mmCIF file with all atom_site columns, C-alpha atoms in Angstrom:
data_model
loop_
_atom_site.group_PDB
_atom_site.id
_atom_site.type_symbol
_atom_site.label_atom_id
_atom_site.label_alt_id
_atom_site.label_comp_id
_atom_site.label_asym_id
_atom_site.label_entity_id
_atom_site.label_seq_id
_atom_site.pdbx_PDB_ins_code
_atom_site.Cartn_x
_atom_site.Cartn_y
_atom_site.Cartn_z
_atom_site.occupancy
_atom_site.B_iso_or_equiv
_atom_site.pdbx_formal_charge
_atom_site.auth_seq_id
_atom_site.auth_comp_id
_atom_site.auth_asym_id
_atom_site.auth_atom_id
_atom_site.pdbx_PDB_model_num
ATOM 1   C CA . MET A 1 1   ? 18.990  -21.367 74.828  1.00 56.00 ? 1   MET A CA 1
ATOM 2   C CA . ALA A 1 2   ? 16.921  -22.264 71.664  1.00 57.00 ? 2   ALA A CA 1
ATOM 3   C CA . LYS A 1 3   ? 16.185  -19.354 69.046  1.00 66.00 ? 3   LYS A CA 1
ATOM 4   C CA . LEU A 1 4   ? 12.929  -18.660 67.264  1.00 58.00 ? 4   LEU A CA 1
ATOM 5   C CA . SER A 1 5   ? 12.756  -21.009 64.724  1.00 66.00 ? 5   SER A CA 1
ATOM 6   C CA . ASP A 1 6   ? 13.202  -23.561 66.311  1.00 74.00 ? 6   ASP A CA 1
ATOM 7   C CA . ILE A 1 7   ? 10.431  -22.622 68.620  1.00 74.00 ? 7   ILE A CA 1
ATOM 8   C CA . PRO A 1 8   ? 7.187   -24.235 67.805  1.00 75.00 ? 8   PRO A CA 1
ATOM 9   C CA . GLU A 1 9   ? 4.291   -22.196 66.170  1.00 76.00 ? 9   GLU A CA 1
ATOM 10  C CA . CYS A 1 10  ? 1.560   -22.720 69.010  1.00 75.00 ? 10  CYS A CA 1
ATOM 11  C CA . LEU A 1 11  ? 4.507   -21.793 71.880  1.00 75.00 ? 11  LEU A CA 1
ATOM 12  C CA . LYS A 1 12  ? 5.584   -18.598 70.105  1.00 74.00 ? 12  LYS A CA 1
ATOM 13  C CA . GLN A 1 13  ? 4.023   -15.330 71.584  1.00 75.00 ? 13  GLN A CA 1
ATOM 14  C CA . LYS A 1 14  ? 2.235   -13.401 69.521  1.00 77.00 ? 14  LYS A CA 1
ATOM 15  C CA . HIS A 1 15  ? 3.387   -9.983  69.938  1.00 78.00 ? 15  HIS A CA 1
ATOM 16  C CA . PRO A 1 16  ? 6.892   -10.665 71.300  1.00 74.00 ? 16  PRO A CA 1
ATOM 17  C CA . LYS A 1 17  ? 8.179   -7.754  73.549  1.00 76.00 ? 17  LYS A CA 1
ATOM 18  C CA . ASN A 1 18  ? 10.115  -5.058  71.594  1.00 78.00 ? 18  ASN A CA 1
ATOM 19  C CA . LYS A 1 19  ? 13.318  -4.985  74.035  1.00 76.00 ? 19  LYS A CA 1
ATOM 20  C CA . LYS A 1 20  ? 15.666  -2.960  71.646  1.00 78.00 ? 20  LYS A CA 1
ATOM 21  C CA . THR A 1 21  ? 13.332  0.330   70.890  1.00 79.00 ? 21  THR A CA 1
ATOM 22  C CA . LYS A 1 22  ? 11.389  0.104   75.370  1.00 79.00 ? 22  LYS A CA 1
ATOM 23  C CA . PHE A 1 23  ? 13.190  3.000   77.591  1.00 80.00 ? 23  PHE A CA 1
ATOM 24  C CA . TYR A 1 24  ? 14.125  2.556   80.449  1.00 80.00 ? 24  TYR A CA 1
ATOM 25  C CA . LEU A 1 25  ? 13.284  5.180   83.759  1.00 82.00 ? 25  LEU A CA 1
ATOM 26  C CA . LYS A 1 26  ? 16.284  5.071   85.591  1.00 84.00 ? 26  LYS A CA 1
ATOM 27  C CA . PHE A 1 27  ? 16.346  8.071   88.590  1.00 87.00 ? 27  PHE A CA 1
ATOM 28  C CA . ASP A 1 28  ? 19.120  10.036  89.340  1.00 91.00 ? 28  ASP A CA 1
ATOM 29  C CA . GLU A 1 29  ? 19.117  12.668  91.405  1.00 92.00 ? 29  GLU A CA 1
ATOM 30  C CA . ALA A 1 30  ? 21.187  14.513  90.907  1.00 92.00 ? 30  ALA A CA 1
ATOM 31  C CA . ASN A 1 31  ? 19.946  14.839  87.761  1.00 90.00 ? 31  ASN A CA 1
ATOM 32  C CA . ARG A 1 32  ? 16.795  16.332  88.907  1.00 91.00 ? 32  ARG A CA 1
ATOM 33  C CA . GLU A 1 33  ? 18.341  18.425  91.247  1.00 92.00 ? 33  GLU A CA 1
ATOM 34  C CA . GLU A 1 34  ? 19.981  20.305  88.408  1.00 90.00 ? 34  GLU A CA 1
ATOM 35  C CA . PHE A 1 35  ? 16.800  20.496  86.374  1.00 90.00 ? 35  PHE A CA 1
ATOM 36  C CA . LEU A 1 36  ? 14.969  21.764  89.049  1.00 91.00 ? 36  LEU A CA 1
ATOM 37  C CA . THR A 1 37  ? 17.284  24.588  90.316  1.00 91.00 ? 37  THR A CA 1
ATOM 38  C CA . GLY A 1 38  ? 18.714  25.615  86.840  1.00 92.00 ? 38  GLY A CA 1
ATOM 39  C CA . PHE A 1 39  ? 15.572  27.475  85.220  1.00 93.00 ? 39  PHE A CA 1
ATOM 40  C CA . HIS A 1 40  ? 16.989  30.288  86.311  1.00 93.00 ? 40  HIS A CA 1
ATOM 41  C CA . LYS A 1 41  ? 20.763  29.755  84.995  1.00 93.00 ? 41  LYS A CA 1
ATOM 42  C CA . ARG A 1 42  ? 19.286  28.342  81.723  1.00 94.00 ? 42  ARG A CA 1
ATOM 43  C CA . LYS A 1 43  ? 17.031  31.270  81.242  1.00 95.00 ? 43  LYS A CA 1
ATOM 44  C CA . ASP A 1 44  ? 20.012  33.135  81.965  1.00 95.00 ? 44  ASP A CA 1
ATOM 45  C CA . GLU A 1 45  ? 21.701  30.879  79.078  1.00 96.00 ? 45  GLU A CA 1
ATOM 46  C CA . ARG A 1 46  ? 18.506  32.642  76.546  1.00 96.00 ? 46  ARG A CA 1
ATOM 47  C CA . ARG A 1 47  ? 19.097  35.774  77.082  1.00 97.00 ? 47  ARG A CA 1
ATOM 48  C CA . LYS A 1 48  ? 22.979  35.603  75.934  1.00 97.00 ? 48  LYS A CA 1
ATOM 49  C CA . ARG A 1 49  ? 21.419  34.179  73.255  1.00 97.00 ? 49  ARG A CA 1
ATOM 50  C CA . ALA A 1 50  ? 19.783  36.236  72.487  1.00 97.00 ? 50  ALA A CA 1
ATOM 51  C CA . GLN A 1 51  ? 21.356  39.215  72.822  1.00 97.00 ? 51  GLN A CA 1
ATOM 52  C CA . GLU A 1 52  ? 24.286  37.784  71.639  1.00 97.00 ? 52  GLU A CA 1
ATOM 53  C CA . GLU A 1 53  ? 22.892  37.543  68.229  1.00 97.00 ? 53  GLU A CA 1
ATOM 54  C CA . LEU A 1 54  ? 20.922  40.791  68.992  1.00 97.00 ? 54  LEU A CA 1
ATOM 55  C CA . LYS A 1 55  ? 24.432  42.896  68.032  1.00 97.00 ? 55  LYS A CA 1
ATOM 56  C CA . GLN A 1 56  ? 26.032  40.894  65.413  1.00 97.00 ? 56  GLN A CA 1
ATOM 57  C CA . GLN A 1 57  ? 21.466  41.389  63.765  1.00 96.00 ? 57  GLN A CA 1
ATOM 58  C CA . LEU A 1 58  ? 23.004  45.127  64.850  1.00 96.00 ? 58  LEU A CA 1
ATOM 59  C CA . GLN A 1 59  ? 26.699  45.586  63.364  1.00 96.00 ? 59  GLN A CA 1
ATOM 60  C CA . GLU A 1 60  ? 25.050  43.603  59.837  1.00 96.00 ? 60  GLU A CA 1
ATOM 61  C CA . GLU A 1 61  ? 22.859  46.789  60.167  1.00 96.00 ? 61  GLU A CA 1
ATOM 62  C CA . LYS A 1 62  ? 25.674  48.752  60.286  1.00 96.00 ? 62  LYS A CA 1
ATOM 63  C CA . LYS A 1 63  ? 27.818  47.616  57.793  1.00 96.00 ? 63  LYS A CA 1
ATOM 64  C CA . THR A 1 64  ? 25.096  47.258  54.757  1.00 95.00 ? 64  THR A CA 1
ATOM 65  C CA . ARG A 1 65  ? 24.392  50.912  55.686  1.00 96.00 ? 65  ARG A CA 1
ATOM 66  C CA . ARG A 1 66  ? 27.473  51.596  55.479  1.00 96.00 ? 66  ARG A CA 1
ATOM 67  C CA . CYS A 1 67  ? 27.953  50.604  52.003  1.00 95.00 ? 67  CYS A CA 1
ATOM 68  C CA . GLU A 1 68  ? 24.242  51.594  50.220  1.00 94.00 ? 68  GLU A CA 1
ATOM 69  C CA . LEU A 1 69  ? 26.230  55.339  52.129  1.00 93.00 ? 69  LEU A CA 1
ATOM 70  C CA . ARG A 1 70  ? 29.310  54.671  50.403  1.00 93.00 ? 70  ARG A CA 1
ATOM 71  C CA . GLU A 1 71  ? 27.532  53.493  46.695  1.00 92.00 ? 71  GLU A CA 1
ATOM 72  C CA . LEU A 1 72  ? 25.004  56.856  47.720  1.00 89.00 ? 72  LEU A CA 1
ATOM 73  C CA . ARG A 1 73  ? 27.773  59.146  47.657  1.00 87.00 ? 73  ARG A CA 1
ATOM 74  C CA . LYS A 1 74  ? 29.951  57.294  44.989  1.00 87.00 ? 74  LYS A CA 1
ATOM 75  C CA . ARG A 1 75  ? 27.322  57.580  42.264  1.00 84.00 ? 75  ARG A CA 1
ATOM 76  C CA . HIS A 1 76  ? 26.236  61.060  44.005  1.00 80.00 ? 76  HIS A CA 1
ATOM 77  C CA . LYS A 1 77  ? 30.001  62.670  43.029  1.00 80.00 ? 77  LYS A CA 1
ATOM 78  C CA . ALA A 1 78  ? 29.638  60.723  39.044  1.00 74.00 ? 78  ALA A CA 1
ATOM 79  C CA . SER A 1 79  ? 26.495  62.179  38.176  1.00 72.00 ? 79  SER A CA 1
ATOM 80  C CA . LYS A 1 80  ? 27.446  66.359  37.621  1.00 56.00 ? 80  LYS A CA 1
ATOM 81  C CA . THR A 1 81  ? 24.543  67.619  40.617  1.00 51.00 ? 81  THR A CA 1
ATOM 82  C CA . TYR A 1 82  ? 26.934  68.022  43.158  1.00 50.00 ? 82  TYR A CA 1
ATOM 83  C CA . GLU A 1 83  ? 27.579  71.895  44.116  1.00 55.00 ? 83  GLU A CA 1
ATOM 84  C CA . SER A 1 84  ? 30.869  72.326  46.573  1.00 55.00 ? 84  SER A CA 1
ATOM 85  C CA . VAL A 1 85  ? 30.218  74.790  49.344  1.00 52.00 ? 85  VAL A CA 1
ATOM 86  C CA . HIS A 1 86  ? 34.242  75.325  48.380  1.00 56.00 ? 86  HIS A CA 1
ATOM 87  C CA . ASN A 1 87  ? 32.420  76.717  45.167  1.00 61.00 ? 87  ASN A CA 1
ATOM 88  C CA . VAL A 1 88  ? 31.516  79.817  46.555  1.00 57.00 ? 88  VAL A CA 1
ATOM 89  C CA . GLU A 1 89  ? 34.285  81.612  45.819  1.00 61.00 ? 89  GLU A CA 1
ATOM 90  C CA . LYS A 1 90  ? 33.105  81.370  42.648  1.00 66.00 ? 90  LYS A CA 1
ATOM 91  C CA . LEU A 1 91  ? 29.779  82.548  42.793  1.00 67.00 ? 91  LEU A CA 1
ATOM 92  C CA . ALA A 1 92  ? 30.171  85.161  45.157  1.00 71.00 ? 92  ALA A CA 1
ATOM 93  C CA . PRO A 1 93  ? 32.695  88.112  45.073  1.00 75.00 ? 93  PRO A CA 1
ATOM 94  C CA . SER A 1 94  ? 34.682  88.569  47.495  1.00 80.00 ? 94  SER A CA 1
ATOM 95  C CA . LYS A 1 95  ? 36.497  91.793  48.703  1.00 85.00 ? 95  LYS A CA 1
ATOM 96  C CA . THR A 1 96  ? 39.930  90.898  51.287  1.00 89.00 ? 96  THR A CA 1
ATOM 97  C CA . TYR A 1 97  ? 41.640  93.767  53.995  1.00 91.00 ? 97  TYR A CA 1
ATOM 98  C CA . GLU A 1 98  ? 44.987  93.274  55.375  1.00 91.00 ? 98  GLU A CA 1
ATOM 99  C CA . LEU A 1 99  ? 45.094  94.491  58.725  1.00 89.00 ? 99  LEU A CA 1
ATOM 100 C CA . ALA A 1 100 ? 48.046  94.724  60.356  1.00 90.00 ? 100 ALA A CA 1
ATOM 101 C CA . SER A 1 101 ? 48.267  91.805  62.194  1.00 91.00 ? 101 SER A CA 1
ATOM 102 C CA . HIS A 1 102 ? 45.960  89.521  60.184  1.00 90.00 ? 102 HIS A CA 1
ATOM 103 C CA . THR A 1 103 ? 43.985  89.008  56.759  1.00 91.00 ? 103 THR A CA 1
ATOM 104 C CA . VAL A 1 104 ? 39.718  89.052  55.897  1.00 90.00 ? 104 VAL A CA 1
ATOM 105 C CA . THR A 1 105 ? 38.389  88.250  53.707  1.00 87.00 ? 105 THR A CA 1
ATOM 106 C CA . VAL A 1 106 ? 34.246  88.227  53.723  1.00 84.00 ? 106 VAL A CA 1
ATOM 107 C CA . THR A 1 107 ? 32.397  87.189  51.413  1.00 79.00 ? 107 THR A CA 1
ATOM 108 C CA . ASP A 1 108 ? 28.946  87.472  50.622  1.00 76.00 ? 108 ASP A CA 1
ATOM 109 C CA . VAL A 1 109 ? 26.069  84.880  50.678  1.00 71.00 ? 109 VAL A CA 1
ATOM 110 C CA . THR A 1 110 ? 22.827  86.041  50.496  1.00 69.00 ? 110 THR A CA 1
ATOM 111 C CA . ASP A 1 111 ? 22.447  85.650  47.322  1.00 66.00 ? 111 ASP A CA 1
ATOM 112 C CA . VAL A 1 112 ? 24.370  82.719  46.685  1.00 63.00 ? 112 VAL A CA 1
ATOM 113 C CA . ASP A 1 113 ? 22.094  79.532  46.400  1.00 60.00 ? 113 ASP A CA 1
ATOM 114 C CA . PHE A 1 114 ? 23.881  76.989  47.174  1.00 58.00 ? 114 PHE A CA 1
ATOM 115 C CA . VAL A 1 115 ? 21.063  74.092  47.020  1.00 59.00 ? 115 VAL A CA 1
ATOM 116 C CA . GLY A 1 116 ? 21.717  73.678  43.092  1.00 57.00 ? 116 GLY A CA 1
ATOM 117 C CA . THR A 1 117 ? 20.288  70.716  41.225  1.00 53.00 ? 117 THR A CA 1
ATOM 118 C CA . GLY A 1 118 ? 20.951  67.993  43.731  1.00 53.00 ? 118 GLY A CA 1
ATOM 119 C CA . GLY A 1 119 ? 19.157  69.744  46.542  1.00 52.00 ? 119 GLY A CA 1
ATOM 120 C CA . LEU A 1 120 ? 21.786  68.665  48.986  1.00 54.00 ? 120 LEU A CA 1
ATOM 121 C CA . LEU A 1 121 ? 22.628  71.992  50.645  1.00 54.00 ? 121 LEU A CA 1
ATOM 122 C CA . LEU A 1 122 ? 20.815  75.334  51.702  1.00 57.00 ? 122 LEU A CA 1
ATOM 123 C CA . GLY A 1 123 ? 18.473  77.772  49.262  1.00 55.00 ? 123 GLY A CA 1
ATOM 124 C CA . THR A 1 124 ? 18.127  81.225  49.987  1.00 55.00 ? 124 THR A CA 1
ATOM 125 C CA . ASN A 1 125 ? 15.355  82.915  51.854  1.00 59.00 ? 125 ASN A CA 1
ATOM 126 C CA . LYS A 1 126 ? 13.262  84.794  49.892  1.00 65.00 ? 126 LYS A CA 1
ATOM 127 C CA . VAL A 1 127 ? 10.583  87.003  50.886  1.00 67.00 ? 127 VAL A CA 1
ATOM 128 C CA . ASP A 1 128 ? 8.235   88.037  48.642  1.00 66.00 ? 128 ASP A CA 1
ATOM 129 C CA . GLU A 1 129 ? 6.643   91.667  49.128  1.00 66.00 ? 129 GLU A CA 1
ATOM 130 C CA . THR A 1 130 ? 3.375   91.648  46.708  1.00 66.00 ? 130 THR A CA 1
ATOM 131 C CA . GLU A 1 131 ? 1.157   91.004  48.220  1.00 60.00 ? 131 GLU A CA 1
ATOM 132 C CA . HIS A 1 132 ? -1.592  88.297  46.437  1.00 57.00 ? 132 HIS A CA 1
ATOM 133 C CA . ASP A 1 133 ? -5.463  88.593  46.964  1.00 56.00 ? 133 ASP A CA 1
ATOM 134 C CA . PRO A 1 134 ? -7.119  86.045  45.298  1.00 54.00 ? 134 PRO A CA 1
ATOM 135 C CA . ASP A 1 135 ? -10.521 86.900  44.716  1.00 55.00 ? 135 ASP A CA 1
ATOM 136 C CA . GLU A 1 136 ? -8.400  89.389  42.563  1.00 54.00 ? 136 GLU A CA 1
ATOM 137 C CA . THR A 1 137 ? -7.168  87.661  38.956  1.00 52.00 ? 137 THR A CA 1
ATOM 138 C CA . THR A 1 138 ? -4.880  89.706  36.540  1.00 52.00 ? 138 THR A CA 1
ATOM 139 C CA . PRO A 1 139 ? -3.033  88.251  33.210  1.00 50.00 ? 139 PRO A CA 1
ATOM 140 C CA . GLU A 1 140 ? -0.230  87.518  35.718  1.00 51.00 ? 140 GLU A CA 1
ATOM 141 C CA . ASN A 1 141 ? -1.678  86.064  38.117  1.00 49.00 ? 141 ASN A CA 1
ATOM 142 C CA . SER A 1 142 ? -4.174  84.242  35.397  1.00 48.00 ? 142 SER A CA 1
ATOM 143 C CA . SER A 1 143 ? -1.700  82.214  34.224  1.00 46.00 ? 143 SER A CA 1
ATOM 144 C CA . GLN A 1 144 ? 0.538   80.811  37.157  1.00 48.00 ? 144 GLN A CA 1
ATOM 145 C CA . SER A 1 145 ? -1.913  79.819  39.715  1.00 49.00 ? 145 SER A CA 1
ATOM 146 C CA . THR A 1 146 ? -0.972  80.263  43.424  1.00 51.00 ? 146 THR A CA 1
ATOM 147 C CA . ILE A 1 147 ? -1.061  78.222  46.524  1.00 56.00 ? 147 ILE A CA 1
ATOM 148 C CA . GLN A 1 148 ? -1.849  79.070  49.554  1.00 56.00 ? 148 GLN A CA 1
ATOM 149 C CA . THR A 1 149 ? -2.155  76.659  52.734  1.00 58.00 ? 149 THR A CA 1
ATOM 150 C CA . THR A 1 150 ? -3.086  77.938  56.667  1.00 59.00 ? 150 THR A CA 1
ATOM 151 C CA . ARG A 1 151 ? -0.970  76.371  58.777  1.00 61.00 ? 151 ARG A CA 1
ATOM 152 C CA . LYS A 1 152 ? -3.352  75.466  62.709  1.00 61.00 ? 152 LYS A CA 1
ATOM 153 C CA . VAL A 1 153 ? -0.525  75.447  65.304  1.00 60.00 ? 153 VAL A CA 1
ATOM 154 C CA . LYS A 1 154 ? -1.919  74.029  68.408  1.00 61.00 ? 154 LYS A CA 1
ATOM 155 C CA . ILE A 1 155 ? 0.621   74.850  71.210  1.00 63.00 ? 155 ILE A CA 1
ATOM 156 C CA . HIS A 1 156 ? 0.676   72.780  74.195  1.00 60.00 ? 156 HIS A CA 1
ATOM 157 C CA . PRO A 1 157 ? 1.820   73.874  76.925  1.00 58.00 ? 157 PRO A CA 1
ATOM 158 C CA . THR A 1 158 ? 5.617   72.229  78.189  1.00 60.00 ? 158 THR A CA 1
ATOM 159 C CA . LYS A 1 159 ? 6.621   70.572  81.182  1.00 58.00 ? 159 LYS A CA 1
ATOM 160 C CA . SER A 1 160 ? 7.500   72.848  83.580  1.00 57.00 ? 160 SER A CA 1
ATOM 161 C CA . ALA A 1 161 ? 4.347   74.743  82.537  1.00 55.00 ? 161 ALA A CA 1
ATOM 162 C CA . LEU A 1 162 ? 2.394   71.809  83.850  1.00 57.00 ? 162 LEU A CA 1
ATOM 163 C CA . SER A 1 163 ? 5.230   71.087  86.517  1.00 59.00 ? 163 SER A CA 1
ATOM 164 C CA . LYS A 1 164 ? 3.518   75.013  88.414  1.00 57.00 ? 164 LYS A CA 1
ATOM 165 C CA . ARG A 1 165 ? 0.172   75.011  87.510  1.00 58.00 ? 165 ARG A CA 1
ATOM 166 C CA . SER A 1 166 ? -0.385  71.258  88.624  1.00 60.00 ? 166 SER A CA 1
ATOM 167 C CA . HIS A 1 167 ? 0.505   72.270  92.181  1.00 59.00 ? 167 HIS A CA 1
ATOM 168 C CA . ILE A 1 168 ? -1.840  74.289  92.221  1.00 59.00 ? 168 ILE A CA 1
ATOM 169 C CA . LEU A 1 169 ? -4.567  72.223  90.813  1.00 58.00 ? 169 LEU A CA 1
ATOM 170 C CA . LYS A 1 170 ? -3.530  69.981  93.278  1.00 60.00 ? 170 LYS A CA 1
ATOM 171 C CA . LYS A 1 171 ? -4.142  71.886  96.576  1.00 60.00 ? 171 LYS A CA 1
ATOM 172 C CA . LYS A 1 172 ? -7.569  71.877  98.088  1.00 60.00 ? 172 LYS A CA 1
ATOM 173 C CA . ILE A 1 173 ? -9.777  74.856  98.184  1.00 59.00 ? 173 ILE A CA 1
ATOM 174 C CA . PRO A 1 174 ? -11.488 75.177  102.228 1.00 59.00 ? 174 PRO A CA 1
ATOM 175 C CA . HIS A 1 175 ? -14.120 75.740  103.319 1.00 59.00 ? 175 HIS A CA 1
ATOM 176 C CA . HIS A 1 176 ? -14.975 78.050  105.789 1.00 58.00 ? 176 HIS A CA 1
ATOM 177 C CA . ALA A 1 177 ? -18.148 77.530  107.060 1.00 56.00 ? 177 ALA A CA 1
ATOM 178 C CA . PRO A 1 178 ? -18.953 79.644  110.595 1.00 56.00 ? 178 PRO A CA 1
ATOM 179 C CA . LYS A 1 179 ? -17.634 77.899  113.776 1.00 59.00 ? 179 LYS A CA 1
ATOM 180 C CA . GLY A 1 180 ? -20.838 78.067  115.735 1.00 58.00 ? 180 GLY A CA 1
ATOM 181 C CA . LYS A 1 181 ? -23.521 76.119  113.477 1.00 58.00 ? 181 LYS A CA 1
ATOM 182 C CA . LYS A 1 182 ? -23.212 73.736  111.111 1.00 59.00 ? 182 LYS A CA 1
ATOM 183 C CA . LYS A 1 183 ? -24.332 73.958  107.462 1.00 60.00 ? 183 LYS A CA 1
ATOM 184 C CA . GLN A 1 184 ? -27.618 71.802  107.304 1.00 61.00 ? 184 GLN A CA 1
ATOM 185 C CA . LYS A 1 185 ? -27.630 70.391  104.233 1.00 60.00 ? 185 LYS A CA 1
ATOM 186 C CA . LYS A 1 186 ? -30.975 71.389  102.480 1.00 65.00 ? 186 LYS A CA 1
ATOM 187 C CA . GLY A 1 187 ? -34.797 68.937  103.920 1.00 64.00 ? 187 GLY A CA 1
ATOM 188 C CA . HIS A 1 188 ? -32.772 67.481  106.656 1.00 60.00 ? 188 HIS A CA 1
ATOM 189 C CA . LYS A 1 189 ? -33.420 68.096  110.210 1.00 62.00 ? 189 LYS A CA 1
ATOM 190 C CA . LYS A 1 190 ? -30.713 67.976  113.587 1.00 61.00 ? 190 LYS A CA 1
ATOM 191 C CA . ARG A 1 191 ? -32.153 64.350  115.361 1.00 62.00 ? 191 ARG A CA 1
ATOM 192 C CA . HIS A 1 192 ? -31.627 64.937  119.061 1.00 55.00 ? 192 HIS A CA 1
#
């Protein structure tokens, strides 16, 4: 076979065929059938991959939350604004009663302020028994501004109450007309 360099210029093709990068189509019945019937299988594979990725993301989020909570606890314990519930004995007096079968210790914690400076524990319930009239200004009230807030509460009926009422609303009220004559609409005459 002759090389391209040996062929004279007038006989060479202007645009030679590129056989190296050509695509050859090959029909394979098995591959065709797998493609046409494999949509469901491929969709399931995508779902499984997505579920696995979601599980991994959730696990990573849980780990990061745990780490953040640990760091928060460490910082909170390090700061001295932390008051423990175990310090109730120091804050409130307790009375011990010894009975025949057991010993009872009673601690009155109604006056103890558990909130402290950390704000993590419960506070005491304090009721202001004096009524403040916003129109009256006294020397005490003038130095402290009192803010009165009123909140309207809208009561929504529960599902059970709605279901009890709904059967009443769904019932059709029968119209009782006299049995002998049918009621005629105004302006219409009977045709014979």
